[in-house]
Amino acid sequence: MSASQETTAHSFNRILNHTKSTSKPRATGEPDDGTRKLRRLILVDGIPSSVDSTLRPRIWKILLRVNDLSADRFLCYVARGPCEVREKIRNDTFRTLATDKGFKERVREDMLVRLLDAFVWRNHDRQESSQLGFTYVQGMNVLAAPFLYTMPSEVEAFYCFAKFIEECCPLYVQPTLEGVHRGLKLLDRCLKIVDPELYVHLRSKNLSAEIYAFPSVLTLCACTPPLDQVLQLWDFLLAFGVHLNVLCVIAQLLLMREDVMASPSPMRLLRTFPPLEALPVIGIAVTLVRDLPTELYDELVRHPYELLE
């Protein structure tokens, strides 16, 4: 444990002690001063969770503006038993982050099933009042995994996951995966601007983002181990927006650019991305923002949640 990490942990705690989570809707949800300070610290220093394991869950709840933690309501959903798509859920949950021993030790399959069942029941009740409907779709099990791993309780994981899905990336979990496919098209457009040579090389091999980047966009990079790096990347995405995941995938491409450019069959390399390194990926993603035209970046920001007219 370094002195600088202790200092950073102290800075986070000082901000957290003065910051109350708000639940302002997106349209008026400009971040308050405390949230802006949290974002700055996350970007500059990262969350020193090895020094204080309570920091990440507390920060995630503030970034997601999660106030309502009704255990009774969660237990009511659970008490209803299997939802209508339980079989579909069980087909995916057993293989969630299956190679990560630490995850398997902390998060049992029944916890994942319970959370996803409850989420489907929650939205079964809310369908008439919500513009978008939600049920269980492919990839949702992997998106739930970091919340169950990070949060101290299933109740907190459930409400953070629900807020995240319903507000941050609702189009990613529609039956058509509309947001995911829009993200993949945007990835191609962004790559063409930031690295035209790499873009042309991949297209010459008939490789579009739909072919090589689908898992990374679908799961917001949670499919690429190790998990501790995924959590660092998610600190950044929750602070600044899940739309930046598209640029984080491009950053991973740029880190393996030399090998991809030299390969006659790049898909062999792209089938399984190298182990995730959050800090360099975040650093590159932040610099890429400056290279994008304003109109394209604005489209990128809105693609996870705004319906096309």
PDB file of C-alpha atoms in Angstrom:
ATOM      1  CA  MET A   1       0.000   0.000   0.000  1.00  0.00           C
ATOM      2  CA  SER A   2       1.630   3.263  -1.120  1.00  0.00           C
ATOM      3  CA  ALA A   3       1.341   6.638   0.574  1.00  0.00           C
ATOM      4  CA  SER A   4      -0.132   8.086  -2.628  1.00  0.00           C
ATOM      5  CA  GLN A   5      -2.908   5.457  -2.622  1.00  0.00           C
ATOM      6  CA  GLU A   6      -3.715   6.280   0.990  1.00  0.00           C
ATOM      7  CA  THR A   7      -3.857   9.975   0.097  1.00  0.00           C
ATOM      8  CA  THR A   8      -6.146   9.237  -2.871  1.00  0.00           C
ATOM      9  CA  ALA A   9      -8.406   7.080  -0.681  1.00  0.00           C
ATOM     10  CA  HIS A  10      -8.594   9.932   1.830  1.00  0.00           C
ATOM     11  CA  SER A  11      -9.524  12.357  -0.975  1.00  0.00           C
ATOM     12  CA  PHE A  12     -12.302  10.057  -2.191  1.00  0.00           C
ATOM     13  CA  ASN A  13     -13.652   9.612   1.324  1.00  0.00           C
ATOM     14  CA  ARG A  14     -13.648  13.356   1.927  1.00  0.00           C
ATOM     15  CA  ILE A  15     -15.702  13.925  -1.239  1.00  0.00           C
ATOM     16  CA  LEU A  16     -18.046  11.019  -0.467  1.00  0.00           C
ATOM     17  CA  ASN A  17     -18.711  12.334   3.013  1.00  0.00           C
ATOM     18  CA  HIS A  18     -19.883  15.620   1.510  1.00  0.00           C
ATOM     19  CA  THR A  19     -21.689  14.234  -1.518  1.00  0.00           C
ATOM     20  CA  LYS A  20     -25.249  13.005  -1.378  1.00  0.00           C
ATOM     21  CA  SER A  21     -26.497  10.998  -4.282  1.00  0.00           C
ATOM     22  CA  THR A  22     -29.231  12.738  -6.250  1.00  0.00           C
ATOM     23  CA  SER A  23     -31.865  11.234  -8.484  1.00  0.00           C
ATOM     24  CA  LYS A  24     -32.351  14.017 -10.994  1.00  0.00           C
ATOM     25  CA  PRO A  25     -33.643  12.793 -14.372  1.00  0.00           C
ATOM     26  CA  ARG A  26     -31.249  12.731 -17.315  1.00  0.00           C
ATOM     27  CA  ALA A  27     -32.639  15.907 -18.894  1.00  0.00           C
ATOM     28  CA  THR A  28     -31.766  17.994 -15.820  1.00  0.00           C
ATOM     29  CA  GLY A  29     -29.146  15.697 -14.369  1.00  0.00           C
ATOM     30  CA  GLU A  30     -26.088  17.921 -14.603  1.00  0.00           C
ATOM     31  CA  PRO A  31     -23.481  16.556 -12.178  1.00  0.00           C
ATOM     32  CA  ASP A  32     -23.084  18.409  -8.905  1.00  0.00           C
ATOM     33  CA  ASP A  33     -19.733  19.626  -7.656  1.00  0.00           C
ATOM     34  CA  GLY A  34     -19.056  16.477  -5.644  1.00  0.00           C
ATOM     35  CA  THR A  35     -19.721  14.222  -8.635  1.00  0.00           C
ATOM     36  CA  ARG A  36     -17.433  16.349 -10.817  1.00  0.00           C
ATOM     37  CA  LYS A  37     -14.673  15.962  -8.220  1.00  0.00           C
ATOM     38  CA  LEU A  38     -15.231  12.202  -8.115  1.00  0.00           C
ATOM     39  CA  ARG A  39     -14.961  12.018 -11.902  1.00  0.00           C
ATOM     40  CA  ARG A  40     -11.730  13.991 -11.885  1.00  0.00           C
ATOM     41  CA  LEU A  41     -10.185  11.749  -9.231  1.00  0.00           C
ATOM     42  CA  ILE A  42     -11.282   8.579 -11.059  1.00  0.00           C
ATOM     43  CA  LEU A  43      -9.664   9.821 -14.266  1.00  0.00           C
ATOM     44  CA  VAL A  44      -6.430  11.064 -12.684  1.00  0.00           C
ATOM     45  CA  ASP A  45      -5.790   8.538  -9.900  1.00  0.00           C
ATOM     46  CA  GLY A  46      -8.293   5.692 -10.219  1.00  0.00           C
ATOM     47  CA  ILE A  47     -10.201   4.213  -7.274  1.00  0.00           C
ATOM     48  CA  PRO A  48      -7.716   2.695  -4.760  1.00  0.00           C
ATOM     49  CA  SER A  49     -10.019  -0.207  -3.862  1.00  0.00           C
ATOM     50  CA  SER A  50      -7.098  -2.232  -2.476  1.00  0.00           C
ATOM     51  CA  VAL A  51      -6.736   0.437   0.235  1.00  0.00           C
ATOM     52  CA  ASP A  52     -10.451   0.819   0.980  1.00  0.00           C
ATOM     53  CA  SER A  53     -12.797  -1.845  -0.376  1.00  0.00           C
ATOM     54  CA  THR A  54     -15.870   0.273   0.459  1.00  0.00           C
ATOM     55  CA  LEU A  55     -14.932   2.997  -2.023  1.00  0.00           C
ATOM     56  CA  ARG A  56     -15.986   1.415  -5.306  1.00  0.00           C
ATOM     57  CA  PRO A  57     -19.530   0.398  -4.238  1.00  0.00           C
ATOM     58  CA  ARG A  58     -20.144   3.789  -2.626  1.00  0.00           C
ATOM     59  CA  ILE A  59     -18.851   5.649  -5.674  1.00  0.00           C
ATOM     60  CA  TRP A  60     -20.822   3.522  -8.129  1.00  0.00           C
ATOM     61  CA  LYS A  61     -24.059   4.206  -6.222  1.00  0.00           C
ATOM     62  CA  ILE A  62     -23.414   7.959  -6.358  1.00  0.00           C
ATOM     63  CA  LEU A  63     -22.497   7.920 -10.053  1.00  0.00           C
ATOM     64  CA  LEU A  64     -25.661   5.938 -10.824  1.00  0.00           C
ATOM     65  CA  ARG A  65     -27.756   8.155  -8.508  1.00  0.00           C
ATOM     66  CA  VAL A  66     -29.111   5.118  -6.664  1.00  0.00           C
ATOM     67  CA  ASN A  67     -31.111   6.140  -3.603  1.00  0.00           C
ATOM     68  CA  ASP A  68     -33.922   3.617  -3.418  1.00  0.00           C
ATOM     69  CA  LEU A  69     -32.696   0.388  -1.816  1.00  0.00           C
ATOM     70  CA  SER A  70     -35.973  -1.204  -0.753  1.00  0.00           C
ATOM     71  CA  ALA A  71     -35.120  -4.705   0.402  1.00  0.00           C
ATOM     72  CA  ASP A  72     -38.836  -5.463   0.786  1.00  0.00           C
ATOM     73  CA  ARG A  73     -39.544  -4.702  -2.861  1.00  0.00           C
ATOM     74  CA  PHE A  74     -36.579  -6.777  -4.031  1.00  0.00           C
ATOM     75  CA  LEU A  75     -37.719  -9.694  -1.852  1.00  0.00           C
ATOM     76  CA  CYS A  76     -41.223  -9.392  -3.305  1.00  0.00           C
ATOM     77  CA  TYR A  77     -39.798  -9.829  -6.800  1.00  0.00           C
ATOM     78  CA  VAL A  78     -37.716 -12.797  -5.633  1.00  0.00           C
ATOM     79  CA  ALA A  79     -40.726 -14.359  -3.903  1.00  0.00           C
ATOM     80  CA  ARG A  80     -42.539 -14.581  -7.235  1.00  0.00           C
ATOM     81  CA  GLY A  81     -40.107 -17.297  -8.253  1.00  0.00           C
ATOM     82  CA  PRO A  82     -38.960 -18.044 -11.807  1.00  0.00           C
ATOM     83  CA  CYS A  83     -39.856 -15.411 -14.400  1.00  0.00           C
ATOM     84  CA  GLU A  84     -41.202 -16.321 -17.839  1.00  0.00           C
ATOM     85  CA  VAL A  85     -37.695 -16.439 -19.361  1.00  0.00           C
ATOM     86  CA  ARG A  86     -35.975 -18.312 -16.522  1.00  0.00           C
ATOM     87  CA  GLU A  87     -34.818 -21.088 -18.895  1.00  0.00           C
ATOM     88  CA  LYS A  88     -33.125 -18.528 -21.123  1.00  0.00           C
ATOM     89  CA  ILE A  89     -31.431 -16.992 -18.060  1.00  0.00           C
ATOM     90  CA  ARG A  90     -30.178 -20.385 -16.851  1.00  0.00           C
ATOM     91  CA  ASN A  91     -28.757 -21.133 -20.306  1.00  0.00           C
ATOM     92  CA  ASP A  92     -26.365 -18.198 -19.802  1.00  0.00           C
ATOM     93  CA  THR A  93     -25.703 -17.772 -16.086  1.00  0.00           C
ATOM     94  CA  PHE A  94     -23.641 -20.930 -15.554  1.00  0.00           C
ATOM     95  CA  ARG A  95     -20.980 -19.710 -17.998  1.00  0.00           C
ATOM     96  CA  THR A  96     -20.789 -16.114 -16.735  1.00  0.00           C
ATOM     97  CA  LEU A  97     -17.088 -15.216 -16.279  1.00  0.00           C
ATOM     98  CA  ALA A  98     -16.564 -18.982 -15.966  1.00  0.00           C
ATOM     99  CA  THR A  99     -12.756 -18.799 -16.069  1.00  0.00           C
ATOM    100  CA  ASP A 100     -12.480 -16.216 -13.270  1.00  0.00           C
ATOM    101  CA  LYS A 101     -11.885 -18.079 -10.024  1.00  0.00           C
ATOM    102  CA  GLY A 102     -12.254 -14.975  -7.836  1.00  0.00           C
ATOM    103  CA  PHE A 103     -15.628 -14.189  -9.377  1.00  0.00           C
ATOM    104  CA  LYS A 104     -16.867 -17.762  -8.959  1.00  0.00           C
ATOM    105  CA  GLU A 105     -15.821 -17.746  -5.295  1.00  0.00           C
ATOM    106  CA  ARG A 106     -17.754 -14.553  -4.570  1.00  0.00           C
ATOM    107  CA  VAL A 107     -20.765 -14.765  -6.896  1.00  0.00           C
ATOM    108  CA  ARG A 108     -22.791 -17.973  -7.049  1.00  0.00           C
ATOM    109  CA  GLU A 109     -24.976 -18.778 -10.040  1.00  0.00           C
ATOM    110  CA  ASP A 110     -28.149 -18.638  -7.925  1.00  0.00           C
ATOM    111  CA  MET A 111     -27.337 -14.988  -7.087  1.00  0.00           C
ATOM    112  CA  LEU A 112     -27.183 -14.117 -10.794  1.00  0.00           C
ATOM    113  CA  VAL A 113     -30.406 -15.992 -11.528  1.00  0.00           C
ATOM    114  CA  ARG A 114     -32.185 -14.309  -8.616  1.00  0.00           C
ATOM    115  CA  LEU A 115     -31.101 -10.805  -9.701  1.00  0.00           C
ATOM    116  CA  LEU A 116     -32.080 -11.354 -13.338  1.00  0.00           C
ATOM    117  CA  ASP A 117     -35.430 -12.937 -12.406  1.00  0.00           C
ATOM    118  CA  ALA A 118     -36.160  -9.951 -10.150  1.00  0.00           C
ATOM    119  CA  PHE A 119     -35.223  -7.513 -12.919  1.00  0.00           C
ATOM    120  CA  VAL A 120     -37.639  -9.165 -15.341  1.00  0.00           C
ATOM    121  CA  TRP A 121     -40.439  -9.077 -12.707  1.00  0.00           C
ATOM    122  CA  ARG A 122     -39.670  -5.408 -11.935  1.00  0.00           C
ATOM    123  CA  ASN A 123     -40.130  -4.455 -15.576  1.00  0.00           C
ATOM    124  CA  HIS A 124     -43.117  -6.722 -16.005  1.00  0.00           C
ATOM    125  CA  ASP A 125     -44.820  -4.378 -13.515  1.00  0.00           C
ATOM    126  CA  ARG A 126     -43.513  -1.197 -15.153  1.00  0.00           C
ATOM    127  CA  GLN A 127     -44.271  -1.918 -18.821  1.00  0.00           C
ATOM    128  CA  GLU A 128     -47.245   0.415 -19.168  1.00  0.00           C
ATOM    129  CA  SER A 129     -45.409   3.399 -17.670  1.00  0.00           C
ATOM    130  CA  SER A 130     -42.142   2.909 -19.554  1.00  0.00           C
ATOM    131  CA  GLN A 131     -41.418   3.885 -23.152  1.00  0.00           C
ATOM    132  CA  LEU A 132     -39.035   0.940 -23.488  1.00  0.00           C
ATOM    133  CA  GLY A 133     -39.801  -2.545 -22.246  1.00  0.00           C
ATOM    134  CA  PHE A 134     -37.178  -4.806 -20.701  1.00  0.00           C
ATOM    135  CA  THR A 135     -36.813  -8.523 -20.377  1.00  0.00           C
ATOM    136  CA  TYR A 136     -33.785 -10.800 -20.265  1.00  0.00           C
ATOM    137  CA  VAL A 137     -31.575 -10.658 -23.375  1.00  0.00           C
ATOM    138  CA  GLN A 138     -28.194 -12.050 -24.371  1.00  0.00           C
ATOM    139  CA  GLY A 139     -25.286 -10.434 -22.543  1.00  0.00           C
ATOM    140  CA  MET A 140     -27.334  -9.192 -19.591  1.00  0.00           C
ATOM    141  CA  ASN A 141     -25.797 -11.894 -17.385  1.00  0.00           C
ATOM    142  CA  VAL A 142     -22.317 -10.470 -18.012  1.00  0.00           C
ATOM    143  CA  LEU A 143     -23.514  -6.901 -17.399  1.00  0.00           C
ATOM    144  CA  ALA A 144     -24.964  -8.005 -14.049  1.00  0.00           C
ATOM    145  CA  ALA A 145     -21.755  -9.759 -12.961  1.00  0.00           C
ATOM    146  CA  PRO A 146     -19.667  -6.682 -11.978  1.00  0.00           C
ATOM    147  CA  PHE A 147     -22.486  -5.368  -9.787  1.00  0.00           C
ATOM    148  CA  LEU A 148     -22.864  -8.633  -7.861  1.00  0.00           C
ATOM    149  CA  TYR A 149     -19.086  -8.853  -7.481  1.00  0.00           C
ATOM    150  CA  THR A 150     -18.666  -5.241  -6.341  1.00  0.00           C
ATOM    151  CA  MET A 151     -21.689  -4.510  -4.166  1.00  0.00           C
ATOM    152  CA  PRO A 152     -21.844  -5.640  -0.506  1.00  0.00           C
ATOM    153  CA  SER A 153     -25.373  -7.050  -0.926  1.00  0.00           C
ATOM    154  CA  GLU A 154     -27.662  -8.503  -3.588  1.00  0.00           C
ATOM    155  CA  VAL A 155     -30.143  -5.702  -2.887  1.00  0.00           C
ATOM    156  CA  GLU A 156     -27.578  -3.013  -3.752  1.00  0.00           C
ATOM    157  CA  ALA A 157     -26.404  -4.968  -6.801  1.00  0.00           C
ATOM    158  CA  PHE A 158     -29.993  -5.297  -8.023  1.00  0.00           C
ATOM    159  CA  TYR A 159     -30.843  -1.589  -7.804  1.00  0.00           C
ATOM    160  CA  CYS A 160     -27.525  -0.491  -9.315  1.00  0.00           C
ATOM    161  CA  PHE A 161     -27.927  -2.970 -12.179  1.00  0.00           C
ATOM    162  CA  ALA A 162     -31.539  -1.886 -12.792  1.00  0.00           C
ATOM    163  CA  LYS A 163     -30.618   1.826 -12.843  1.00  0.00           C
ATOM    164  CA  PHE A 164     -27.649   1.120 -15.102  1.00  0.00           C
ATOM    165  CA  ILE A 165     -29.699  -0.882 -17.615  1.00  0.00           C
ATOM    166  CA  GLU A 166     -32.777   1.348 -17.609  1.00  0.00           C
ATOM    167  CA  GLU A 167     -30.959   4.699 -17.814  1.00  0.00           C
ATOM    168  CA  CYS A 168     -27.384   4.257 -19.032  1.00  0.00           C
ATOM    169  CA  CYS A 169     -27.762   1.741 -21.843  1.00  0.00           C
ATOM    170  CA  PRO A 170     -31.433   0.746 -22.354  1.00  0.00           C
ATOM    171  CA  LEU A 171     -30.985   0.281 -26.108  1.00  0.00           C
ATOM    172  CA  TYR A 172     -28.213  -2.276 -25.506  1.00  0.00           C
ATOM    173  CA  VAL A 173     -30.702  -4.686 -23.962  1.00  0.00           C
ATOM    174  CA  GLN A 174     -33.678  -4.414 -26.292  1.00  0.00           C
ATOM    175  CA  PRO A 175     -34.565  -7.693 -28.039  1.00  0.00           C
ATOM    176  CA  THR A 176     -33.007  -6.373 -31.268  1.00  0.00           C
ATOM    177  CA  LEU A 177     -29.844  -5.204 -29.404  1.00  0.00           C
ATOM    178  CA  GLU A 178     -30.356  -1.913 -31.270  1.00  0.00           C
ATOM    179  CA  GLY A 179     -27.829   0.035 -29.182  1.00  0.00           C
ATOM    180  CA  VAL A 180     -25.154  -2.632 -29.627  1.00  0.00           C
ATOM    181  CA  HIS A 181     -25.515  -2.621 -33.413  1.00  0.00           C
ATOM    182  CA  ARG A 182     -25.466   1.179 -33.489  1.00  0.00           C
ATOM    183  CA  GLY A 183     -22.340   1.094 -31.326  1.00  0.00           C
ATOM    184  CA  LEU A 184     -20.641  -1.296 -33.744  1.00  0.00           C
ATOM    185  CA  LYS A 185     -21.445   0.933 -36.728  1.00  0.00           C
ATOM    186  CA  LEU A 186     -20.128   3.941 -34.799  1.00  0.00           C
ATOM    187  CA  LEU A 187     -16.958   1.992 -33.971  1.00  0.00           C
ATOM    188  CA  ASP A 188     -16.276   1.546 -37.699  1.00  0.00           C
ATOM    189  CA  ARG A 189     -16.938   5.228 -38.376  1.00  0.00           C
ATOM    190  CA  CYS A 190     -14.691   6.351 -35.497  1.00  0.00           C
ATOM    191  CA  LEU A 191     -11.882   3.971 -36.456  1.00  0.00           C
ATOM    192  CA  LYS A 192     -11.988   5.238 -40.052  1.00  0.00           C
ATOM    193  CA  ILE A 193     -11.264   8.737 -38.722  1.00  0.00           C
ATOM    194  CA  VAL A 194      -8.715   8.013 -35.980  1.00  0.00           C
ATOM    195  CA  ASP A 195      -6.731   5.326 -37.867  1.00  0.00           C
ATOM    196  CA  PRO A 196      -7.711   5.109 -41.548  1.00  0.00           C
ATOM    197  CA  GLU A 197      -4.834   2.743 -42.338  1.00  0.00           C
ATOM    198  CA  LEU A 198      -5.942   0.176 -39.751  1.00  0.00           C
ATOM    199  CA  TYR A 199      -9.560   0.595 -40.845  1.00  0.00           C
ATOM    200  CA  VAL A 200      -8.685  -0.066 -44.497  1.00  0.00           C
ATOM    201  CA  HIS A 201      -6.544  -3.088 -43.551  1.00  0.00           C
ATOM    202  CA  LEU A 202      -9.403  -4.652 -41.577  1.00  0.00           C
ATOM    203  CA  ARG A 203     -11.961  -3.912 -44.275  1.00  0.00           C
ATOM    204  CA  SER A 204      -9.640  -5.452 -46.899  1.00  0.00           C
ATOM    205  CA  LYS A 205     -10.037  -8.685 -44.915  1.00  0.00           C
ATOM    206  CA  ASN A 206     -13.829  -8.171 -44.812  1.00  0.00           C
ATOM    207  CA  LEU A 207     -13.642  -7.415 -41.116  1.00  0.00           C
ATOM    208  CA  SER A 208     -16.171  -4.921 -39.780  1.00  0.00           C
ATOM    209  CA  ALA A 209     -16.734  -4.204 -36.099  1.00  0.00           C
ATOM    210  CA  GLU A 210     -19.881  -6.383 -36.249  1.00  0.00           C
ATOM    211  CA  ILE A 211     -17.605  -9.383 -36.814  1.00  0.00           C
ATOM    212  CA  TYR A 212     -14.720  -8.819 -34.382  1.00  0.00           C
ATOM    213  CA  ALA A 213     -16.042  -6.399 -31.723  1.00  0.00           C
ATOM    214  CA  PHE A 214     -19.551  -7.692 -30.986  1.00  0.00           C
ATOM    215  CA  PRO A 215     -18.730  -9.309 -27.588  1.00  0.00           C
ATOM    216  CA  SER A 216     -16.720  -6.283 -26.407  1.00  0.00           C
ATOM    217  CA  VAL A 217     -19.466  -3.813 -27.295  1.00  0.00           C
ATOM    218  CA  LEU A 218     -22.297  -6.058 -26.034  1.00  0.00           C
ATOM    219  CA  THR A 219     -20.699  -6.552 -22.584  1.00  0.00           C
ATOM    220  CA  LEU A 220     -18.902  -3.178 -22.278  1.00  0.00           C
ATOM    221  CA  CYS A 221     -15.599  -5.089 -22.326  1.00  0.00           C
ATOM    222  CA  ALA A 222     -16.593  -7.259 -19.329  1.00  0.00           C
ATOM    223  CA  CYS A 223     -15.940 -10.315 -21.532  1.00  0.00           C
ATOM    224  CA  THR A 224     -12.188  -9.564 -21.576  1.00  0.00           C
ATOM    225  CA  PRO A 225     -10.335 -10.619 -18.413  1.00  0.00           C
ATOM    226  CA  PRO A 226      -8.964  -9.941 -15.886  1.00  0.00           C
ATOM    227  CA  LEU A 227     -11.920  -8.788 -13.791  1.00  0.00           C
ATOM    228  CA  ASP A 228      -9.955  -6.284 -11.693  1.00  0.00           C
ATOM    229  CA  GLN A 229      -9.128  -4.418 -14.935  1.00  0.00           C
ATOM    230  CA  VAL A 230     -12.761  -4.606 -16.079  1.00  0.00           C
ATOM    231  CA  LEU A 231     -13.816  -2.951 -12.818  1.00  0.00           C
ATOM    232  CA  GLN A 232     -11.272  -0.140 -13.324  1.00  0.00           C
ATOM    233  CA  LEU A 233     -12.601   0.378 -16.846  1.00  0.00           C
ATOM    234  CA  TRP A 234     -16.174   0.434 -15.527  1.00  0.00           C
ATOM    235  CA  ASP A 235     -15.198   3.077 -12.936  1.00  0.00           C
ATOM    236  CA  PHE A 236     -14.363   5.251 -15.947  1.00  0.00           C
ATOM    237  CA  LEU A 237     -17.476   4.299 -17.964  1.00  0.00           C
ATOM    238  CA  LEU A 238     -19.839   4.915 -15.039  1.00  0.00           C
ATOM    239  CA  ALA A 239     -18.170   8.271 -14.382  1.00  0.00           C
ATOM    240  CA  PHE A 240     -18.130   9.563 -17.956  1.00  0.00           C
ATOM    241  CA  GLY A 241     -20.646   7.491 -19.923  1.00  0.00           C
ATOM    242  CA  VAL A 242     -20.945   3.990 -21.347  1.00  0.00           C
ATOM    243  CA  HIS A 243     -20.727   5.441 -24.869  1.00  0.00           C
ATOM    244  CA  LEU A 244     -16.967   5.687 -24.307  1.00  0.00           C
ATOM    245  CA  ASN A 245     -16.745   1.900 -24.380  1.00  0.00           C
ATOM    246  CA  VAL A 246     -16.726   2.134 -28.195  1.00  0.00           C
ATOM    247  CA  LEU A 247     -13.514   4.177 -27.965  1.00  0.00           C
ATOM    248  CA  CYS A 248     -12.133   1.764 -25.359  1.00  0.00           C
ATOM    249  CA  VAL A 249     -12.536  -1.077 -27.868  1.00  0.00           C
ATOM    250  CA  ILE A 250     -10.704   1.012 -30.470  1.00  0.00           C
ATOM    251  CA  ALA A 251      -7.990   1.661 -27.866  1.00  0.00           C
ATOM    252  CA  GLN A 252      -7.526  -2.098 -27.467  1.00  0.00           C
ATOM    253  CA  LEU A 253      -7.189  -2.402 -31.248  1.00  0.00           C
ATOM    254  CA  LEU A 254      -4.545   0.328 -31.260  1.00  0.00           C
ATOM    255  CA  LEU A 255      -2.579  -1.443 -28.514  1.00  0.00           C
ATOM    256  CA  MET A 256      -2.371  -4.536 -30.733  1.00  0.00           C
ATOM    257  CA  ARG A 257      -2.148  -2.542 -33.959  1.00  0.00           C
ATOM    258  CA  GLU A 258       1.332  -3.683 -35.015  1.00  0.00           C
ATOM    259  CA  ASP A 259       0.393  -7.364 -34.826  1.00  0.00           C
ATOM    260  CA  VAL A 260      -2.954  -6.805 -36.539  1.00  0.00           C
ATOM    261  CA  MET A 261      -1.361  -4.855 -39.406  1.00  0.00           C
ATOM    262  CA  ALA A 262       1.298  -7.542 -39.891  1.00  0.00           C
ATOM    263  CA  SER A 263      -1.148 -10.434 -39.842  1.00  0.00           C
ATOM    264  CA  PRO A 264      -2.521 -11.925 -43.063  1.00  0.00           C
ATOM    265  CA  SER A 265      -5.441 -13.246 -40.962  1.00  0.00           C
ATOM    266  CA  PRO A 266      -6.206 -10.581 -38.322  1.00  0.00           C
ATOM    267  CA  MET A 267      -9.361 -12.357 -37.157  1.00  0.00           C
ATOM    268  CA  ARG A 268      -7.194 -14.991 -35.481  1.00  0.00           C
ATOM    269  CA  LEU A 269      -5.858 -12.238 -33.222  1.00  0.00           C
ATOM    270  CA  LEU A 270      -9.176 -10.461 -32.823  1.00  0.00           C
ATOM    271  CA  ARG A 271     -11.147 -13.574 -31.880  1.00  0.00           C
ATOM    272  CA  THR A 272      -9.747 -13.245 -28.352  1.00  0.00           C
ATOM    273  CA  PHE A 273      -8.480  -9.823 -27.307  1.00  0.00           C
ATOM    274  CA  PRO A 274      -5.303  -9.701 -25.167  1.00  0.00           C
ATOM    275  CA  PRO A 275      -5.797  -9.343 -21.382  1.00  0.00           C
ATOM    276  CA  LEU A 276      -7.376  -5.985 -20.609  1.00  0.00           C
ATOM    277  CA  GLU A 277      -5.141  -3.186 -19.317  1.00  0.00           C
ATOM    278  CA  ALA A 278      -7.505  -0.501 -18.084  1.00  0.00           C
ATOM    279  CA  LEU A 279      -5.166   2.473 -17.630  1.00  0.00           C
ATOM    280  CA  PRO A 280      -3.617   2.540 -21.127  1.00  0.00           C
ATOM    281  CA  VAL A 281      -7.033   1.815 -22.674  1.00  0.00           C
ATOM    282  CA  ILE A 282      -8.620   4.725 -20.778  1.00  0.00           C
ATOM    283  CA  GLY A 283      -5.701   7.012 -21.638  1.00  0.00           C
ATOM    284  CA  ILE A 284      -6.024   6.293 -25.356  1.00  0.00           C
ATOM    285  CA  ALA A 285      -9.837   6.550 -25.313  1.00  0.00           C
ATOM    286  CA  VAL A 286      -9.682  10.008 -23.728  1.00  0.00           C
ATOM    287  CA  THR A 287      -7.273  11.255 -26.408  1.00  0.00           C
ATOM    288  CA  LEU A 288      -9.443   9.805 -29.187  1.00  0.00           C
ATOM    289  CA  VAL A 289     -12.368  12.006 -28.111  1.00  0.00           C
ATOM    290  CA  ARG A 290     -10.440  15.048 -29.350  1.00  0.00           C
ATOM    291  CA  ASP A 291     -10.021  13.515 -32.813  1.00  0.00           C
ATOM    292  CA  LEU A 292     -13.720  13.033 -33.494  1.00  0.00           C
ATOM    293  CA  PRO A 293     -15.956  15.597 -35.199  1.00  0.00           C
ATOM    294  CA  THR A 294     -18.446  17.135 -32.763  1.00  0.00           C
ATOM    295  CA  GLU A 295     -21.455  15.734 -34.597  1.00  0.00           C
ATOM    296  CA  LEU A 296     -20.072  12.185 -34.572  1.00  0.00           C
ATOM    297  CA  TYR A 297     -19.147  12.385 -30.893  1.00  0.00           C
ATOM    298  CA  ASP A 298     -22.625  13.663 -30.053  1.00  0.00           C
ATOM    299  CA  GLU A 299     -24.105  10.669 -31.876  1.00  0.00           C
ATOM    300  CA  LEU A 300     -21.767   8.411 -29.930  1.00  0.00           C
ATOM    301  CA  VAL A 301     -22.909   9.915 -26.617  1.00  0.00           C
ATOM    302  CA  ARG A 302     -26.590   9.349 -27.386  1.00  0.00           C
ATOM    303  CA  HIS A 303     -26.498   5.921 -29.019  1.00  0.00           C
ATOM    304  CA  PRO A 304     -26.919   3.770 -25.845  1.00  0.00           C
ATOM    305  CA  TYR A 305     -30.154   5.433 -24.745  1.00  0.00           C
ATOM    306  CA  GLU A 306     -31.770   7.738 -27.313  1.00  0.00           C
ATOM    307  CA  LEU A 307     -34.285   6.262 -29.742  1.00  0.00           C
ATOM    308  CA  LEU A 308     -33.938   7.310 -33.374  1.00  0.00           C
ATOM    309  CA  GLU A 309     -36.910   9.247 -34.674  1.00  0.00           C
TER     310      GLU A 309
END
